[in-house]
mmCIF file of C-alpha atoms and ligand atoms in Angstrom:
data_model
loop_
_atom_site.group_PDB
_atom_site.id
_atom_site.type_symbol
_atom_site.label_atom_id
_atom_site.label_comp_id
_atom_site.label_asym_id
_atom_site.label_seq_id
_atom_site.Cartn_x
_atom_site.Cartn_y
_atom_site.Cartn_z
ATOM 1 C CA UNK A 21 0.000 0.000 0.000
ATOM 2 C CA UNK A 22 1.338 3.427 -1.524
ATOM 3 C CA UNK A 23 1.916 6.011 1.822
ATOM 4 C CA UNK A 24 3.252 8.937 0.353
ATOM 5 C CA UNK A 25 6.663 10.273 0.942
ATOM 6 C CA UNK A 26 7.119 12.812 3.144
ATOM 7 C CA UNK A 27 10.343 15.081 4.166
ATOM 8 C CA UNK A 28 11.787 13.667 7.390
ATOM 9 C CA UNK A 29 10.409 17.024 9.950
ATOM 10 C CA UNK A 30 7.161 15.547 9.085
ATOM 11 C CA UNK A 31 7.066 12.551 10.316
ATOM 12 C CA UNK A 32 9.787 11.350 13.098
ATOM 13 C CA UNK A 33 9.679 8.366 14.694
ATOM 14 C CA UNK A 34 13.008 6.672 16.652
ATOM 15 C CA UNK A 35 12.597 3.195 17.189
ATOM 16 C CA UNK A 36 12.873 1.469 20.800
ATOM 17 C CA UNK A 37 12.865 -1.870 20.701
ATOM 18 C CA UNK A 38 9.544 -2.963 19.268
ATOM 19 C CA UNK A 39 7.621 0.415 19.782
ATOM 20 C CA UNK A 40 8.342 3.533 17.764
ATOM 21 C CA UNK A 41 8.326 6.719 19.443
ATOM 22 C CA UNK A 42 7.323 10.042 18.363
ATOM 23 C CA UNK A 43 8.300 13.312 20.167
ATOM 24 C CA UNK A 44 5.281 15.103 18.781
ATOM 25 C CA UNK A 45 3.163 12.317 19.567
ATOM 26 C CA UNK A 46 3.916 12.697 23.490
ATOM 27 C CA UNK A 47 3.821 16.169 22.977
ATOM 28 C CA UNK A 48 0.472 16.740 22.081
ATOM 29 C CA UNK A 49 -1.226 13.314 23.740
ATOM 30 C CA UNK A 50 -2.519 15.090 26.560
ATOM 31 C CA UNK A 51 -4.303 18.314 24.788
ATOM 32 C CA UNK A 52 -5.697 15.608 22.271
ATOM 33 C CA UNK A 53 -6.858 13.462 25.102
ATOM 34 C CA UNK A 54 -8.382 16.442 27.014
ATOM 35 C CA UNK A 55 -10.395 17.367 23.487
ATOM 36 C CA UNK A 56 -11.933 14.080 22.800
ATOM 37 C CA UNK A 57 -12.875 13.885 26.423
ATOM 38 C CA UNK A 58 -14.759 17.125 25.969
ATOM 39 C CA UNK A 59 -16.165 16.081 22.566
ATOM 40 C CA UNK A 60 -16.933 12.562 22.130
ATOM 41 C CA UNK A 61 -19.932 11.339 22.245
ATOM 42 C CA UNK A 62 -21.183 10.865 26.042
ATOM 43 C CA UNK A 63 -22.619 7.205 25.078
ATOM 44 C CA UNK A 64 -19.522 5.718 23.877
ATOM 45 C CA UNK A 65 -19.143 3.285 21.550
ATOM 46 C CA UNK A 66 -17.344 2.047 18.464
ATOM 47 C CA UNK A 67 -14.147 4.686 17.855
ATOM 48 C CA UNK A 68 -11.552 4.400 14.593
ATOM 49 C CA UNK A 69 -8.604 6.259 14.599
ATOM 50 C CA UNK A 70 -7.086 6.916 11.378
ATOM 51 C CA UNK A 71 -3.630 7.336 10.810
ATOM 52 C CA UNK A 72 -2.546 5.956 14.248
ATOM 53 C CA UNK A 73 0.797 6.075 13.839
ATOM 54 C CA UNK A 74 3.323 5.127 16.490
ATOM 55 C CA UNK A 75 0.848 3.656 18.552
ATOM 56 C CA UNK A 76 1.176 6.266 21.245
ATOM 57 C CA UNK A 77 -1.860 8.094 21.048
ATOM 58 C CA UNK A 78 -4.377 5.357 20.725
ATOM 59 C CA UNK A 79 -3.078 4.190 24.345
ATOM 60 C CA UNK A 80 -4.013 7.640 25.745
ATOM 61 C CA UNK A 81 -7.441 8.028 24.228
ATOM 62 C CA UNK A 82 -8.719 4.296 25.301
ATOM 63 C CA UNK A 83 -7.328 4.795 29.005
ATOM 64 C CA UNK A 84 -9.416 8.019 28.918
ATOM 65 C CA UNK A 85 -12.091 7.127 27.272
ATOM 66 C CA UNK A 86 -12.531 3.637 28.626
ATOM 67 C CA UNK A 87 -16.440 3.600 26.871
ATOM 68 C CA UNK A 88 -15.642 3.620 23.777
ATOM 69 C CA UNK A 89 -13.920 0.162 21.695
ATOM 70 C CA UNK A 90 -10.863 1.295 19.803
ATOM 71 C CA UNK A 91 -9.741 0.212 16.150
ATOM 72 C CA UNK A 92 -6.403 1.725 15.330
ATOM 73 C CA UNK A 93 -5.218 2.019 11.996
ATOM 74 C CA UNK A 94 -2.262 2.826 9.700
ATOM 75 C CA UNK A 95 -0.937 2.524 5.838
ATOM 76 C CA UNK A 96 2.216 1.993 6.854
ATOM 77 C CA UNK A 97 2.615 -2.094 7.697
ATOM 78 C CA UNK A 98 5.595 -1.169 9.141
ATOM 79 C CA UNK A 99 3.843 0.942 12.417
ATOM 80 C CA UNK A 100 1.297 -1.780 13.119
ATOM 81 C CA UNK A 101 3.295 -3.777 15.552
ATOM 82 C CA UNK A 102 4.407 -0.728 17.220
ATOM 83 C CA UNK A 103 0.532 0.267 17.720
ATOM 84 C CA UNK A 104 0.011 -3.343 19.344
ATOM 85 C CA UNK A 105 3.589 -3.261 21.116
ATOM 86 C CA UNK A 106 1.951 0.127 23.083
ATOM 87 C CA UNK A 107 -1.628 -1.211 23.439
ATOM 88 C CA UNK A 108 0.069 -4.486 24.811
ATOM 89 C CA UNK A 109 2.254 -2.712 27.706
ATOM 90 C CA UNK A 110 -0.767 -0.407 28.387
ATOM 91 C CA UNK A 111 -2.791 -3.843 29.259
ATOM 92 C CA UNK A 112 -5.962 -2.510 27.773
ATOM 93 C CA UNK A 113 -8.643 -4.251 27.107
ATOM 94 C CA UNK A 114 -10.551 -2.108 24.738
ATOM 95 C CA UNK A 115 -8.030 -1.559 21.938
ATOM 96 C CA UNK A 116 -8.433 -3.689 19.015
ATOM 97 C CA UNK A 117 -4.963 -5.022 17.019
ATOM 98 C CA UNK A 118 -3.738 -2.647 14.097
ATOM 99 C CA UNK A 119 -5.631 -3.228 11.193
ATOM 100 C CA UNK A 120 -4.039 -1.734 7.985
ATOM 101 C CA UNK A 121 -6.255 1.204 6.090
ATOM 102 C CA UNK A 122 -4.990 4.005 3.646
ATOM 103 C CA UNK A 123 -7.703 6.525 4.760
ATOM 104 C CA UNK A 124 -7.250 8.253 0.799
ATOM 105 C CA UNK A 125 -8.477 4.972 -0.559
ATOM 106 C CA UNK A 126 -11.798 4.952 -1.966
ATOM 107 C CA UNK A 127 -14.308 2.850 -0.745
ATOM 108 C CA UNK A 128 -13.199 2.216 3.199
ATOM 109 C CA UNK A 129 -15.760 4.021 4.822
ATOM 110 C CA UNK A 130 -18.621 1.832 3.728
ATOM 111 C CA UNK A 131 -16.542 -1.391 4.346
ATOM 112 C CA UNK A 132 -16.262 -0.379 8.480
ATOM 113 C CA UNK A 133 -19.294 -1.299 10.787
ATOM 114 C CA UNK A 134 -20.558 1.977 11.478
ATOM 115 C CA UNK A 135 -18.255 4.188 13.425
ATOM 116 C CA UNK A 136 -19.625 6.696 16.481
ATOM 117 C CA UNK A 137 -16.434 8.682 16.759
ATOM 118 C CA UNK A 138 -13.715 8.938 13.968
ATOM 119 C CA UNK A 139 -10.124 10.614 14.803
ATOM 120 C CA UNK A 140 -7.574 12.280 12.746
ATOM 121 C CA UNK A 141 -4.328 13.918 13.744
ATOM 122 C CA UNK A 142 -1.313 14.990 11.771
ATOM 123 C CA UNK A 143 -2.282 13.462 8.254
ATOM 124 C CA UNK A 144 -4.040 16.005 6.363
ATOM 125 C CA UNK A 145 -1.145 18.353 5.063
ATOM 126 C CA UNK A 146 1.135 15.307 4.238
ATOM 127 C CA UNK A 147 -1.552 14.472 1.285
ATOM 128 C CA UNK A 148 -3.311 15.817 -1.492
ATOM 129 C CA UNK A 149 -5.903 18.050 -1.831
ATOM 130 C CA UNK A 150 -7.648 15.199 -4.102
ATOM 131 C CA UNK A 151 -6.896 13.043 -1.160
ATOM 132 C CA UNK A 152 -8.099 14.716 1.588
ATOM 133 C CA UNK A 153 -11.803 15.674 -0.278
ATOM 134 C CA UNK A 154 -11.675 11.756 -0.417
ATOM 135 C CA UNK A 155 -10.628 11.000 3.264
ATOM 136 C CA UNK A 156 -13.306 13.204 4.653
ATOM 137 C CA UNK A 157 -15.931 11.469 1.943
ATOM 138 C CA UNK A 158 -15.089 8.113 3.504
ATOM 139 C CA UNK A 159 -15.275 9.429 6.884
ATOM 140 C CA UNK A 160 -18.034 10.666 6.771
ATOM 141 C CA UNK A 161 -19.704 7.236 4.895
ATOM 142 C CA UNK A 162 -18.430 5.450 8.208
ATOM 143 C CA UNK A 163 -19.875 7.470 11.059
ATOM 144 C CA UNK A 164 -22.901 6.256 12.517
ATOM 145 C CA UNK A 165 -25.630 8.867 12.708
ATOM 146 C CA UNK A 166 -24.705 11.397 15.754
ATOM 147 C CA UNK A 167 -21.425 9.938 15.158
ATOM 148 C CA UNK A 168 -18.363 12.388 15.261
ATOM 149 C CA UNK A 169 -15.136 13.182 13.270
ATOM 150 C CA UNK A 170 -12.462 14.506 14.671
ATOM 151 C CA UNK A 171 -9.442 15.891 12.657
ATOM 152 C CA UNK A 172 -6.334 17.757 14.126
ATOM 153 C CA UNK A 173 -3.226 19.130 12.554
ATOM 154 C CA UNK A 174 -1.810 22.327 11.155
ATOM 155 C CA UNK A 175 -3.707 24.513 8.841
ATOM 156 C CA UNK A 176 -4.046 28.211 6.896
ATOM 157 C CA UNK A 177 -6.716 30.171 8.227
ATOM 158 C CA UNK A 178 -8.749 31.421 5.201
ATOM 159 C CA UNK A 179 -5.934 31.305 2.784
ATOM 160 C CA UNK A 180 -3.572 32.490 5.108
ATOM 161 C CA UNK A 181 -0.244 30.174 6.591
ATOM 162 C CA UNK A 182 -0.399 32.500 10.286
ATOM 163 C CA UNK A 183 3.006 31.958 11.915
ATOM 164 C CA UNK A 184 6.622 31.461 10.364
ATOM 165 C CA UNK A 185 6.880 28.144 11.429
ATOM 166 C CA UNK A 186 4.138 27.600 9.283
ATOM 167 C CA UNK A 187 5.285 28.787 6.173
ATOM 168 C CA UNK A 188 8.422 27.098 6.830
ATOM 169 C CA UNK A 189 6.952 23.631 7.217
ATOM 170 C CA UNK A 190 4.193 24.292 4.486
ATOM 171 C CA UNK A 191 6.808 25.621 2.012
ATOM 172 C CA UNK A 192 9.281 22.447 3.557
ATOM 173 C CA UNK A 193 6.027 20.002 2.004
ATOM 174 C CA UNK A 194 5.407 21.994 -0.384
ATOM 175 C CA UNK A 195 9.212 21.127 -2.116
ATOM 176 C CA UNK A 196 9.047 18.215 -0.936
ATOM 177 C CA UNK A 197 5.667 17.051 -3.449
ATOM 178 C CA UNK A 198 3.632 20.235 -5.178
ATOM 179 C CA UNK A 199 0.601 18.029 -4.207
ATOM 180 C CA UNK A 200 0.691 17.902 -0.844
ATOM 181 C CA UNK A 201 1.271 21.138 2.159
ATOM 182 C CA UNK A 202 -1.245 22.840 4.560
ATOM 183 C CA UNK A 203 -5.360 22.535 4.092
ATOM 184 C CA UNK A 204 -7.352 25.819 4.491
ATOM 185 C CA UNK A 205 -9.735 25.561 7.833
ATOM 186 C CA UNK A 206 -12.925 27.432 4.814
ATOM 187 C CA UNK A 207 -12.283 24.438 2.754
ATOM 188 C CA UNK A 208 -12.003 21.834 4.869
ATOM 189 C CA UNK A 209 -15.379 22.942 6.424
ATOM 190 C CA UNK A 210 -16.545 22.814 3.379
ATOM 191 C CA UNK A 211 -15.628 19.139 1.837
ATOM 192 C CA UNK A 212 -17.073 18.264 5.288
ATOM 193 C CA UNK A 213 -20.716 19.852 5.101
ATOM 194 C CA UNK A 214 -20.793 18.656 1.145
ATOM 195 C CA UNK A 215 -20.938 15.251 2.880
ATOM 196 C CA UNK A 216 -23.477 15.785 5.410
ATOM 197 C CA UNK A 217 -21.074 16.631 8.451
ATOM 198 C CA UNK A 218 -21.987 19.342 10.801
ATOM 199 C CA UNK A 219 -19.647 21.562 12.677
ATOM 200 C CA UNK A 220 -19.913 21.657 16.222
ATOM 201 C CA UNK A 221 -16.726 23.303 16.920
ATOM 202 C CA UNK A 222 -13.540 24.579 15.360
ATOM 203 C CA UNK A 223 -11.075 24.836 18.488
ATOM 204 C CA UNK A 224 -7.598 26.982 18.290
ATOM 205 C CA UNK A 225 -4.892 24.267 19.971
ATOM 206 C CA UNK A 226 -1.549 24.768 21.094
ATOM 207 C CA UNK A 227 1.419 25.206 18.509
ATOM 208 C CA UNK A 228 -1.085 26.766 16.117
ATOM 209 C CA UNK A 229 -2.511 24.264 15.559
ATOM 210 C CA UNK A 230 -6.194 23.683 14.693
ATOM 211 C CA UNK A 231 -9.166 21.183 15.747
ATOM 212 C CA UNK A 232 -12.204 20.674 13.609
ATOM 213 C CA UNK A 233 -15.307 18.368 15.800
ATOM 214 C CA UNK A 234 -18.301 17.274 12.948
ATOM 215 C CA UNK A 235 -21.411 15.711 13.769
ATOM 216 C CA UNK A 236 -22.996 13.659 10.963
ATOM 217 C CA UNK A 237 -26.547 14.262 10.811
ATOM 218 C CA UNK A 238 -29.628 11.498 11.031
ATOM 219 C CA UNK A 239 -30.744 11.198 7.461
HETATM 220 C C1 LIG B 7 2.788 12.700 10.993
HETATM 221 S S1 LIG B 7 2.314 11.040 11.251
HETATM 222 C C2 LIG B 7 0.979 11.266 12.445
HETATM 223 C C3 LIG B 7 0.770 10.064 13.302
HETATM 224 C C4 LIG B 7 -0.229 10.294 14.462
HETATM 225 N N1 LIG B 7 -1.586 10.412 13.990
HETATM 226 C C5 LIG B 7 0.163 11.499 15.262
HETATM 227 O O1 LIG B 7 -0.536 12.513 15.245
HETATM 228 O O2 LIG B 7 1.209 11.433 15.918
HETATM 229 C C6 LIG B 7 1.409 10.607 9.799
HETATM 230 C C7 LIG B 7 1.002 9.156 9.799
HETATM 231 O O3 LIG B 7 0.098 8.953 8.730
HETATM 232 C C8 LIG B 7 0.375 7.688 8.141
HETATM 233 N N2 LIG B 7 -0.181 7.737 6.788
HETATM 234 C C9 LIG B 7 0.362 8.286 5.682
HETATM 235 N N3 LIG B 7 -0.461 8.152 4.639
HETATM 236 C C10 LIG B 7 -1.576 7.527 5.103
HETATM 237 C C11 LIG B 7 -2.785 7.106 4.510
HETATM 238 N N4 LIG B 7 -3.010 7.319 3.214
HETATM 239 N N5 LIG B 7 -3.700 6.473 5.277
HETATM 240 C C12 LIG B 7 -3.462 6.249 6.596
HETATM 241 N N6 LIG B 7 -2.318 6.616 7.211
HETATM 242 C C13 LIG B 7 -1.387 7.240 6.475
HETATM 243 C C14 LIG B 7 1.887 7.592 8.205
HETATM 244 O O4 LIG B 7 2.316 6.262 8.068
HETATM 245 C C15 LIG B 7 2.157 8.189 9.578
HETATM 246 O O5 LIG B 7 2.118 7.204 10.580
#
């Protein structure tokens, strides 16, 4: 499975012995666990988190949010026994093994039982535009009615990159691939609503960063 190439300040992950580790990752585990607490859905449920990564992050969210039944995911083969390697030393028991999904394929979302939260974090400028419309598409196809999507990363604000470090790392992408670099927060609210998803919140993070909560709507 194709996971596109990416300049090494995007994606850093040092190996110890079975688990990968991420600075970032640890870095921003504790706001992301404090948002999903606040914005999850109070009834729990079936959760999917895209793009999992190293593994780390998936521990955090099923120790706090014990209600919900985890399914992490990843393109890259290579991360999936790291994901398990955490889950295992965590001893949780509501973390399903790594199951391998390129979120910019077509056609995912309506192979998953229906999902009642969906997370994101730190995908969406490593990809295409083309790929992104189509990762929110399938998203949205998997969440359960009153489900909710969660995506976090970096991102211009209405056509704007708003720090230096942002135009540093977008322009970094950017001559890296042409294809891929920062998503604007007016667009990605849009691809969203275009597929039935409902803002509930847009939420300013630390590091500049940005957190968009949708709710799909009954049909
Ligand atoms: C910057 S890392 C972010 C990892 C984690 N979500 C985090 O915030 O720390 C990007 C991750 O996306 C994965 N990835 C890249 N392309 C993908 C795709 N098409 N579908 C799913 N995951 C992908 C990479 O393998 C990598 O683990």
């Amino acid at each position: 499975m194709p996971v596109r190439s990416v300049p090494g300040t995007a994606s850093i992950a040092n190996s110890d012995g079975g688990k990968l580790f991420a600075p970032s990752a640890e870095r921003n585990q504790e706001v992301l666990c404090d948002l999903l607490e606040q914005v999850a859905p109070a009834s729990g449920g079936a959760a999917l988190e895209l793009a999992s990564g190293t593994g780390q992050h998936v521990t955090g969210y099923a120790a706090r949010l014990p209600q919900f039944s985890w399914q992490p995911t990843e393109a890259d083969l290579s991360r999936l026994q790291s994901i398990d390697a955490y889950v295992a030393e965590a001893e949780l028991n509501n973390v399903r093994p790594a199951e391998t999904l390129d979120a910019t394929s077509a056609g995912w979302g309506a192979a998953q039982d229906p999902k009642d939260l969906i997370v994101l974090s730190n995908l969406l400028h490593l990809i295409s535009t083309a790929e992104a419309q189509c990762l929110i598409r399938e998203a949205a196809h998997a969440l359960a009615p009153g489900g909710r999507l969660v995506l976090y990363g970096p991102f211009s604000r209405g056509g704007e990159l708003t720090s230096p470090g942002d135009e540093r790392f977008h322009a970094s992408l950017q001559a890296h691939d042409p294809k891929i670099g920062y998503k604007d927060d007016f667009d990605i609210l849009d691809w969203a609503e275009t597929k039935g998803l409902t803002p509930v919140q847009v939420i300013e993070m630390p590091a500049n960063n940005l957190a968009f909560v949708f709710s799909k709507d009954a049909p």
